[in-house]
Structure formats: structure tokens, C-alpha cells
Coordinates of C-alpha atoms in Angstrom, one line a residue:
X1 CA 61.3 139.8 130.9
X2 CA 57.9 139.9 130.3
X3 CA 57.1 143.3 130.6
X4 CA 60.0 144.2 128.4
X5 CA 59.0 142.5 125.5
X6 CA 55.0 143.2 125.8
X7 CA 54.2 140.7 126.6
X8 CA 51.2 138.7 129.1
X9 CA 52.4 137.1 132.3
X10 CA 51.5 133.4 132.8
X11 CA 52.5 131.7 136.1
X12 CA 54.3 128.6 134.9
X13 CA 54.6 125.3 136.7
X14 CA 57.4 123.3 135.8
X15 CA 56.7 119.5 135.8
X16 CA 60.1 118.3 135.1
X17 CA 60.9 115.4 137.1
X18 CA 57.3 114.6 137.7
X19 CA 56.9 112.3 134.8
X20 CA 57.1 108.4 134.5
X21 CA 60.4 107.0 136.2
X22 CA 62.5 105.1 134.3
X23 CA 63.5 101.7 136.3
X24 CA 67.2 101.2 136.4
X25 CA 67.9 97.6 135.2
X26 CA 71.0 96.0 136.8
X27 CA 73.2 96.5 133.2
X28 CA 72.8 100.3 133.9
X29 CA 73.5 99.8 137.0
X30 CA 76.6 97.7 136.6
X31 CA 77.6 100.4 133.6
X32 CA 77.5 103.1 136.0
X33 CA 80.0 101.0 138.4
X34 CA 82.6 100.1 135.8
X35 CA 82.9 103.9 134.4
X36 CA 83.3 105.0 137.5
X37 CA 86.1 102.6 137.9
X38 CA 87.8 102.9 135.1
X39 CA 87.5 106.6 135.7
X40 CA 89.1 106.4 139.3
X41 CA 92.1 103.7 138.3
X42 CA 93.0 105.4 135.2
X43 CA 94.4 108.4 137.4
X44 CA 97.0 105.8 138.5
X45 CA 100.3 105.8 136.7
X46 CA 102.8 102.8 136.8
X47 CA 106.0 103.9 134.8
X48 CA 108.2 101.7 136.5
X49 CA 106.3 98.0 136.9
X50 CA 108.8 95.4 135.6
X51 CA 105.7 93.2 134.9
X52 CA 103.6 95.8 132.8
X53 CA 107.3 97.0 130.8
X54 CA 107.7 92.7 130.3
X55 CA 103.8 92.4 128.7
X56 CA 103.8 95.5 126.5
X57 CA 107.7 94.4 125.4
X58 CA 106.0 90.7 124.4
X59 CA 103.1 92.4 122.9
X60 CA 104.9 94.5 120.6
X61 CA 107.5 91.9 119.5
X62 CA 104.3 89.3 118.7
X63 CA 102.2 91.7 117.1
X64 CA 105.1 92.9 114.8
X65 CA 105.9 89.4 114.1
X66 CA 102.3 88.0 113.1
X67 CA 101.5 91.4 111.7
X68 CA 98.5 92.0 114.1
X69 CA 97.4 95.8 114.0
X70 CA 94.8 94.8 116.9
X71 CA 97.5 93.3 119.2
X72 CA 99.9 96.4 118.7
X73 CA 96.6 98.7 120.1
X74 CA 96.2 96.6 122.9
X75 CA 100.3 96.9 123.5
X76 CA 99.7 100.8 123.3
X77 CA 96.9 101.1 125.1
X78 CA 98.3 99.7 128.0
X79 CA 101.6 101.8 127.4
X80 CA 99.0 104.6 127.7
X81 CA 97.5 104.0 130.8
X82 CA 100.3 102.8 132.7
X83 CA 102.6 105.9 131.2
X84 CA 105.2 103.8 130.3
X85 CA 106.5 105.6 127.1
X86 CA 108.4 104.2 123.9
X87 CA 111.8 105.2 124.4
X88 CA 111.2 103.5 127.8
X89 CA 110.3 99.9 125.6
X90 CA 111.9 100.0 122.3
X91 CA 114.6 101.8 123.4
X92 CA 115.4 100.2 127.3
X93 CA 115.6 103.8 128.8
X94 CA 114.0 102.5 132.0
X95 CA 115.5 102.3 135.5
X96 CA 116.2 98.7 135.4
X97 CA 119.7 97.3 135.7
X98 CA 120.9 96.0 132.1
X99 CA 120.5 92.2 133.8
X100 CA 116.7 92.9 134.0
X101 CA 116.9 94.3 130.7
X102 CA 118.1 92.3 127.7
X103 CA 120.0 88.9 127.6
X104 CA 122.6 90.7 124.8
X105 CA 124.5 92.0 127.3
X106 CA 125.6 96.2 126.6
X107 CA 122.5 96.5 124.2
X108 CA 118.7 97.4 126.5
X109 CA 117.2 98.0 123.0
X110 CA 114.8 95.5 121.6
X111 CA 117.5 94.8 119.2
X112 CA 115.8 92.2 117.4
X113 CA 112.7 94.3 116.5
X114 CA 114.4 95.4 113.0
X115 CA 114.9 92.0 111.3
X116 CA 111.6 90.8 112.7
X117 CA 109.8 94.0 110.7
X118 CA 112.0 93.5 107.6
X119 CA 110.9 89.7 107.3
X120 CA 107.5 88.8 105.5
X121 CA 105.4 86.8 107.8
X122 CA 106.2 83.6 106.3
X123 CA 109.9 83.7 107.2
X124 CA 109.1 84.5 110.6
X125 CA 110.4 81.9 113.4
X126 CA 108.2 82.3 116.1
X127 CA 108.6 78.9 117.5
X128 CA 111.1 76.0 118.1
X129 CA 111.7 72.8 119.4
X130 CA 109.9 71.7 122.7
X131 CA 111.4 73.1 125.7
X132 CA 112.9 70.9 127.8
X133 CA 112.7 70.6 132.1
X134 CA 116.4 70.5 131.7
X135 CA 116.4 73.9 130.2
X136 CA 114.7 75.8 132.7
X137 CA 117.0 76.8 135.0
X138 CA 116.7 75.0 138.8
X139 CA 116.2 77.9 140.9
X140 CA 112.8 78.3 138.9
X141 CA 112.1 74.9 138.9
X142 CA 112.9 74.8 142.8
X143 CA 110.3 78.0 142.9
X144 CA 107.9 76.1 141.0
X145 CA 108.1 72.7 143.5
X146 CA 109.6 70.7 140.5
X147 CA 112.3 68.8 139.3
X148 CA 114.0 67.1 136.0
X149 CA 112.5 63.4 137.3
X150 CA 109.9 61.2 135.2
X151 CA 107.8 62.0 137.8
X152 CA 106.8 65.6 136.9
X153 CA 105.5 63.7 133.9
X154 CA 102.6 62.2 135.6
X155 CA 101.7 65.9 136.4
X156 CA 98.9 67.7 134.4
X157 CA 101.9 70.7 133.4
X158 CA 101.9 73.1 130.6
X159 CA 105.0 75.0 130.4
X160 CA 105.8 78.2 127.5
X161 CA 109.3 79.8 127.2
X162 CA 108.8 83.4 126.1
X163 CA 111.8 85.2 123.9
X164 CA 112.2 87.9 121.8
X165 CA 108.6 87.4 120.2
X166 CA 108.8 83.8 120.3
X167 CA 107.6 80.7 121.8
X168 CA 108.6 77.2 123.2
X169 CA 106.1 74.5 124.6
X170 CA 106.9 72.0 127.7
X171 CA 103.8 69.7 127.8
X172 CA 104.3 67.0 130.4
X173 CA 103.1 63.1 129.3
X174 CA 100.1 63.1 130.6
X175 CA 99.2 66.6 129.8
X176 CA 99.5 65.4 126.3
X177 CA 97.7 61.6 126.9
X178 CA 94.6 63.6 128.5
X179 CA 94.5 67.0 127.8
X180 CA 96.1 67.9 123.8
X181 CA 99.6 66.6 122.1
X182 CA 102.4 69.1 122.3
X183 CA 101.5 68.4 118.3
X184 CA 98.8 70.5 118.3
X185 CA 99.7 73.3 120.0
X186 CA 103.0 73.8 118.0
X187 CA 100.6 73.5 114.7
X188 CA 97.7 75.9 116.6
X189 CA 100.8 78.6 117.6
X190 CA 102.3 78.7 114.2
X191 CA 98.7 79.0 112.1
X192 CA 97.6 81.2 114.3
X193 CA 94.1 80.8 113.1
X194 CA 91.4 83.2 115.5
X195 CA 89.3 80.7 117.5
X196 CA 91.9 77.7 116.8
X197 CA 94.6 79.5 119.1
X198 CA 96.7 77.7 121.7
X199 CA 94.3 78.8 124.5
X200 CA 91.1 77.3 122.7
X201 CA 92.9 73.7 122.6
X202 CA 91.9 73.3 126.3
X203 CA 90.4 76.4 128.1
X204 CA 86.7 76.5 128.4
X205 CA 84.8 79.6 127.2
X206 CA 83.6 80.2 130.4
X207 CA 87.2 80.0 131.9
X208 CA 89.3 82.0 129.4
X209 CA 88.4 85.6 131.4
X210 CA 89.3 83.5 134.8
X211 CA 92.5 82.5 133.3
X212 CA 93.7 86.0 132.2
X213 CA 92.2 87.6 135.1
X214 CA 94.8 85.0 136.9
X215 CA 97.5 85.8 133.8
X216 CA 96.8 89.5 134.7
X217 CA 97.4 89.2 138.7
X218 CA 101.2 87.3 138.2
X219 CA 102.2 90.3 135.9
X220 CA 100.6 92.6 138.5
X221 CA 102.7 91.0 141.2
X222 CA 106.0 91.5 139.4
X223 CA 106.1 95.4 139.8
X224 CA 110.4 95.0 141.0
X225 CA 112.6 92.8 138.9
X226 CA 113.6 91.3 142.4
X227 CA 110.0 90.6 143.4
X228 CA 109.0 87.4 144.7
X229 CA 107.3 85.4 141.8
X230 CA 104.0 84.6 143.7
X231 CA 101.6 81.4 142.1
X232 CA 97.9 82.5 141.6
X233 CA 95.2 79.6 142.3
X234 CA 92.4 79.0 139.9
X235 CA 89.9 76.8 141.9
X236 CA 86.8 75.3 140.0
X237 CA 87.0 76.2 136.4
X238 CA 86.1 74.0 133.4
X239 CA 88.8 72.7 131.0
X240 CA 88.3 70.1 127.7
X241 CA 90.1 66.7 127.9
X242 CA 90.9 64.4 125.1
X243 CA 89.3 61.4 127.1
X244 CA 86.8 62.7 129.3
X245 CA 85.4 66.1 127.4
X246 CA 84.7 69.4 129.7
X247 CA 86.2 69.0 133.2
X248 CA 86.0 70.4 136.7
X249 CA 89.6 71.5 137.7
X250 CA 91.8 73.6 139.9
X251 CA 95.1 75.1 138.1
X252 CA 98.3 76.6 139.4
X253 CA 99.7 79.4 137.4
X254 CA 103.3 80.3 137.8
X255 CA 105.8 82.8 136.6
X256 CA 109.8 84.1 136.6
X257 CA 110.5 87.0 134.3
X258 CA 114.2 86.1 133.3
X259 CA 114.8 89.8 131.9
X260 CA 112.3 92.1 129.5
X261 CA 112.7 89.9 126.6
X262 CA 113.0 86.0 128.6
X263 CA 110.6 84.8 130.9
X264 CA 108.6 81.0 131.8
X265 CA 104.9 80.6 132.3
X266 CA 104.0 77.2 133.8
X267 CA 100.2 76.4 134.4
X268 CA 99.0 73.1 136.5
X269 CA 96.3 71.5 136.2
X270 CA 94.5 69.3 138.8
X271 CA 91.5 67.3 139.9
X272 CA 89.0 69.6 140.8
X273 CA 88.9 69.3 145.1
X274 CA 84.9 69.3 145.6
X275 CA 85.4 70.2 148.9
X276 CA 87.1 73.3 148.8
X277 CA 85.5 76.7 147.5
X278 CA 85.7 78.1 143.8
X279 CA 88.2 80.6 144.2
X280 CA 87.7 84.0 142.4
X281 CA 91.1 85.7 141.9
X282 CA 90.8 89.6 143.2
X283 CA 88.5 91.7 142.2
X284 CA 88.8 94.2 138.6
X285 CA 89.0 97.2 140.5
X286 CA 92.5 97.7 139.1
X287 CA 92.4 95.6 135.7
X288 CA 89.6 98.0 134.6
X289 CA 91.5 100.9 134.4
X290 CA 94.5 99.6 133.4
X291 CA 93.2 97.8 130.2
X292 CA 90.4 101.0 129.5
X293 CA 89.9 101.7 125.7
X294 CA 90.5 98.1 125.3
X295 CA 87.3 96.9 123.0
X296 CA 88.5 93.1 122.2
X297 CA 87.0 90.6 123.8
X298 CA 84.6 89.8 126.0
X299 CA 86.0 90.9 129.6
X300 CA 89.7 90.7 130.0
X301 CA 90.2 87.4 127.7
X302 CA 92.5 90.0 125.8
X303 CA 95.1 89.0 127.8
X304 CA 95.3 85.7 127.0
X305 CA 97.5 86.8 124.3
X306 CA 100.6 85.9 126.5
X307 CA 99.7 82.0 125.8

């Protein structure tokens, strides 16, 4: 090269590499991990998880009906990753039986969707009354270890009824003498102010990314209509009380998927036992890649849309 353009030969010693090295600090490091994770469970399509149809279904219904752009991404990115399409949620052309579908029987469309884009957001109905024990339906409640007595009101329980975009609260006595009145999570749900949500009533900010990581693993576990509805164990997190302020607990969370529009979420809440181990629930392996392109909040607390 050099004789051809005239030019003198100098030996050249290349010091690339030789210079300062730059200390990785953990954050790279930890960067580095989750990219590569996100990466690697991202290849993984799940067209056909009842649980993952059920969330993005809620999702779409909610963020229609409190006119939430950022909710309706979240709904879509999911859809994305998992490769569930929209004919396969608006429409019901999945391979689920109608039962699993829709409670209008003959009709697997989200059928309700039109009115609840026509109405301005004050004349939506998004709650109702409280939900009743009574109206849960005893084979759940049998799943769940309870039973319509007085006693289940001496129980720390918080129950929601999902439906067609809308809500119903079961809060037991003396989730509402210690913890919050079933008051003020009707008023927090209906105003849905950001940072005065249901969740911020009585979840810790330390806990809320436990919690969905825990909300995240019972829609995970649901991936047949007919699948066993499994309880997920939060050991050792940190809730407010009315009476005593931030408290060490353990919670039980619970759920039955009636059909793609109907399901119950019940969450326990116990004395924290001291002598047992904080429990994480499994690891994000999965969760990263599934939520990626997600930019909300921090870690996964996303996902505590559902409450």
C-alpha cells in the first residue's frame, strides 16, 4: 500500500487495548445480565396462555375505560411478546372453549368494548357495590380454605371481583378496622388519582414489585383454562396499618379465572412468622422478557395494575 501510493514505510505498533482499563461497576454488570435475558426469553412465544389472553383482555378493557394511553402500551406490549394477536383478544378467535371465553354465552368477542369507547369517562361504571362472600361461588371459596361464616371476618382478607373492565371490593372486618375501610378503596378506585391508587392504601414501596412479581407468577401458572389455581406465598414484606403504621407481614395471594372477562383475586394478610425465612417468589428470568419494552415503573410494579 505503501509503495503504491509513494509513500515511506513506518513499522506501526498498535497500542489498542493497552490503555487504562475501565472497572466494571456491578450496574454494568447487572445491565449486561438483564439484556441478555430479556434477549434470550423474548424468543419464547406464548399464543395460547389462558392467564396472559385474561391480563391483556383486563388491560385493554381498563385502559379504554379510564382513557389511559400508557396502560393500553403495556396491554400491547405484552400482546407483542407473547404473540398473542388482536383478533385472538378483541375478537375471541383463540382455542378456548366459549365457557372459558365470555359469560354471554354464543358471543367470544369483547362485546362490551363498544359502549365503553362511546361513553365519556365520567359515565363510566367501573365499580359497584361491595362483593359479597356469598357471591363467590363455593368451589372457589373451598379452593381458597374459606367459607360464608363471621369467622372469615376476623381474617386480614382483601378480595376484587374482575368484569368486563370493572371492579368489586370484599374487605373483611378487620381488614378494614386495621388495615383501610372498604370506603377508601371504593373512593381511591373510582378517582384514580396516580400515587393515591388502591395499591398505595396499604402496600409498602418496598413491597409493591414483591407483590406483582407474586401477581405476575398466579397469571403465569394459569397457562390451561383447567389449570389448577396454585396460591403464591409472600413471606416478610412490609404493609401500612391504620393502628400500628408499617408492618412486618406474610400474605397469601389467590386466584380463579372464571372465563376471559370474570375472574377473583383474593390476597391474605398475616402476622409476619419471625421464624420462618423471607420468601422471594421465583426468579425474573421469564418476567423479563415477557414485560421487555415496558418503561413504567420501577421493576415490575407495572403489573400492579390488576389491583
Amino acid at each position: 500500500r505503501c509503495v503504491h501510493l509513494s509513500l515511506k514505510c513506518a513499522r506501526h505498533e498498535s497500542r489498542q487495548g493497552q490503555g487504562p482499563k475501565k472497572r466494571k461497576s456491578k450496574k454494568d454488570a447487572a445491565m449486561v445480565s438483564e439484556e441478555s435475558v430479556v434477549r434470550l426469553s423474548a424468543n419464547k412465544k406464548w399464543p395460547h396462555h389462558y392467564g396472559f389472553h385474561f391480563v391483556i383482555r383486563h388491560w385493554v378493557a381498563i385502559a379504554v375505560s379510564r382513557r389511559s394511553f400508557s396502560l393500553l402500551k403495556m396491554a400491547s406490549a405484552l400482546a407483542e411478546n407473547t404473540g398473542i394477536t388482536m383478533d385472538m383478544v378483541l375478537s375471541g378467535e383463540n382455542m378456548f372453549d366459549d365457557a372459558h371465553v365470555s359469560h354471554k354465552r354464543g358471543d367470544r368477542t369483547m362485546h362490551y368494548l363498544p359502549d365503553i369507547i362511546l361513553k365519556p369517562i365520567r359515565e363510566q361504571q367501573t365499580s359497584g357495590d361491595p362483593l359479597q362472600l356469598s357471591e363467590i361461588p363455593t368451589h372457589i371459596l373451598k379452593d381458597w380454605k374459606m367459607e360464608v361464616t363471621t369467622a372469615e371476618t376476623q381474617r386480614w382478607i382483601f378480595c376484587r371481583e374482575i368484569r368486563c373492565g370493572s371492579s368489586r371490593f370484599f374487605l373483611s372486618e378487620a381488614f378494614q378496622k386495621d388495615i383501610i375501610s372498604w370506603e377508601k378503596v371504593q373512593q381511591a378506585w373510582e378517582e384514580n388519582k396516580q400515587g393515591q391508587e388502591v395499591k398505595d392504601l396499604w402496600m409498602s414501596a418496598a413491597g409493591k414489585p414483591q407483590f406483582a412479581k407474586c401477581l405476575f407468577q398466579l397469571f403465569r401458572h394459569y397457562e390451561r383454562p383447567d389449570a389448577t389455581s396454585k396460591p403464591v406465598e409472600l413471606l416478610g414484606t412490609k404493609i401500612h396499618t391504620a393502628s400500628t403504621g408499617e408492618k412486618h407481614v406474610d400474605c397469601t395471594l389467590c386466584l380463579h379465572i372464571v372465563n376471559l372477562d370474570h375472574a377473583f383475586l383474593k390476597i391474605e394478610i398475616m402476622n409476619h412468622d419471625a421464624t420462618g425465612p423471607d420468601a422471594v417468589v421465583d426468579d425474573d428470568t421469564f418476567l423479563l422478557g415477557i414485560m421487555q419494552g415496558i418503561e413504567d415503573n420501577s421493576e415490575f410494579e407495572a403489573l400492579l395494575g390488576i389491583l
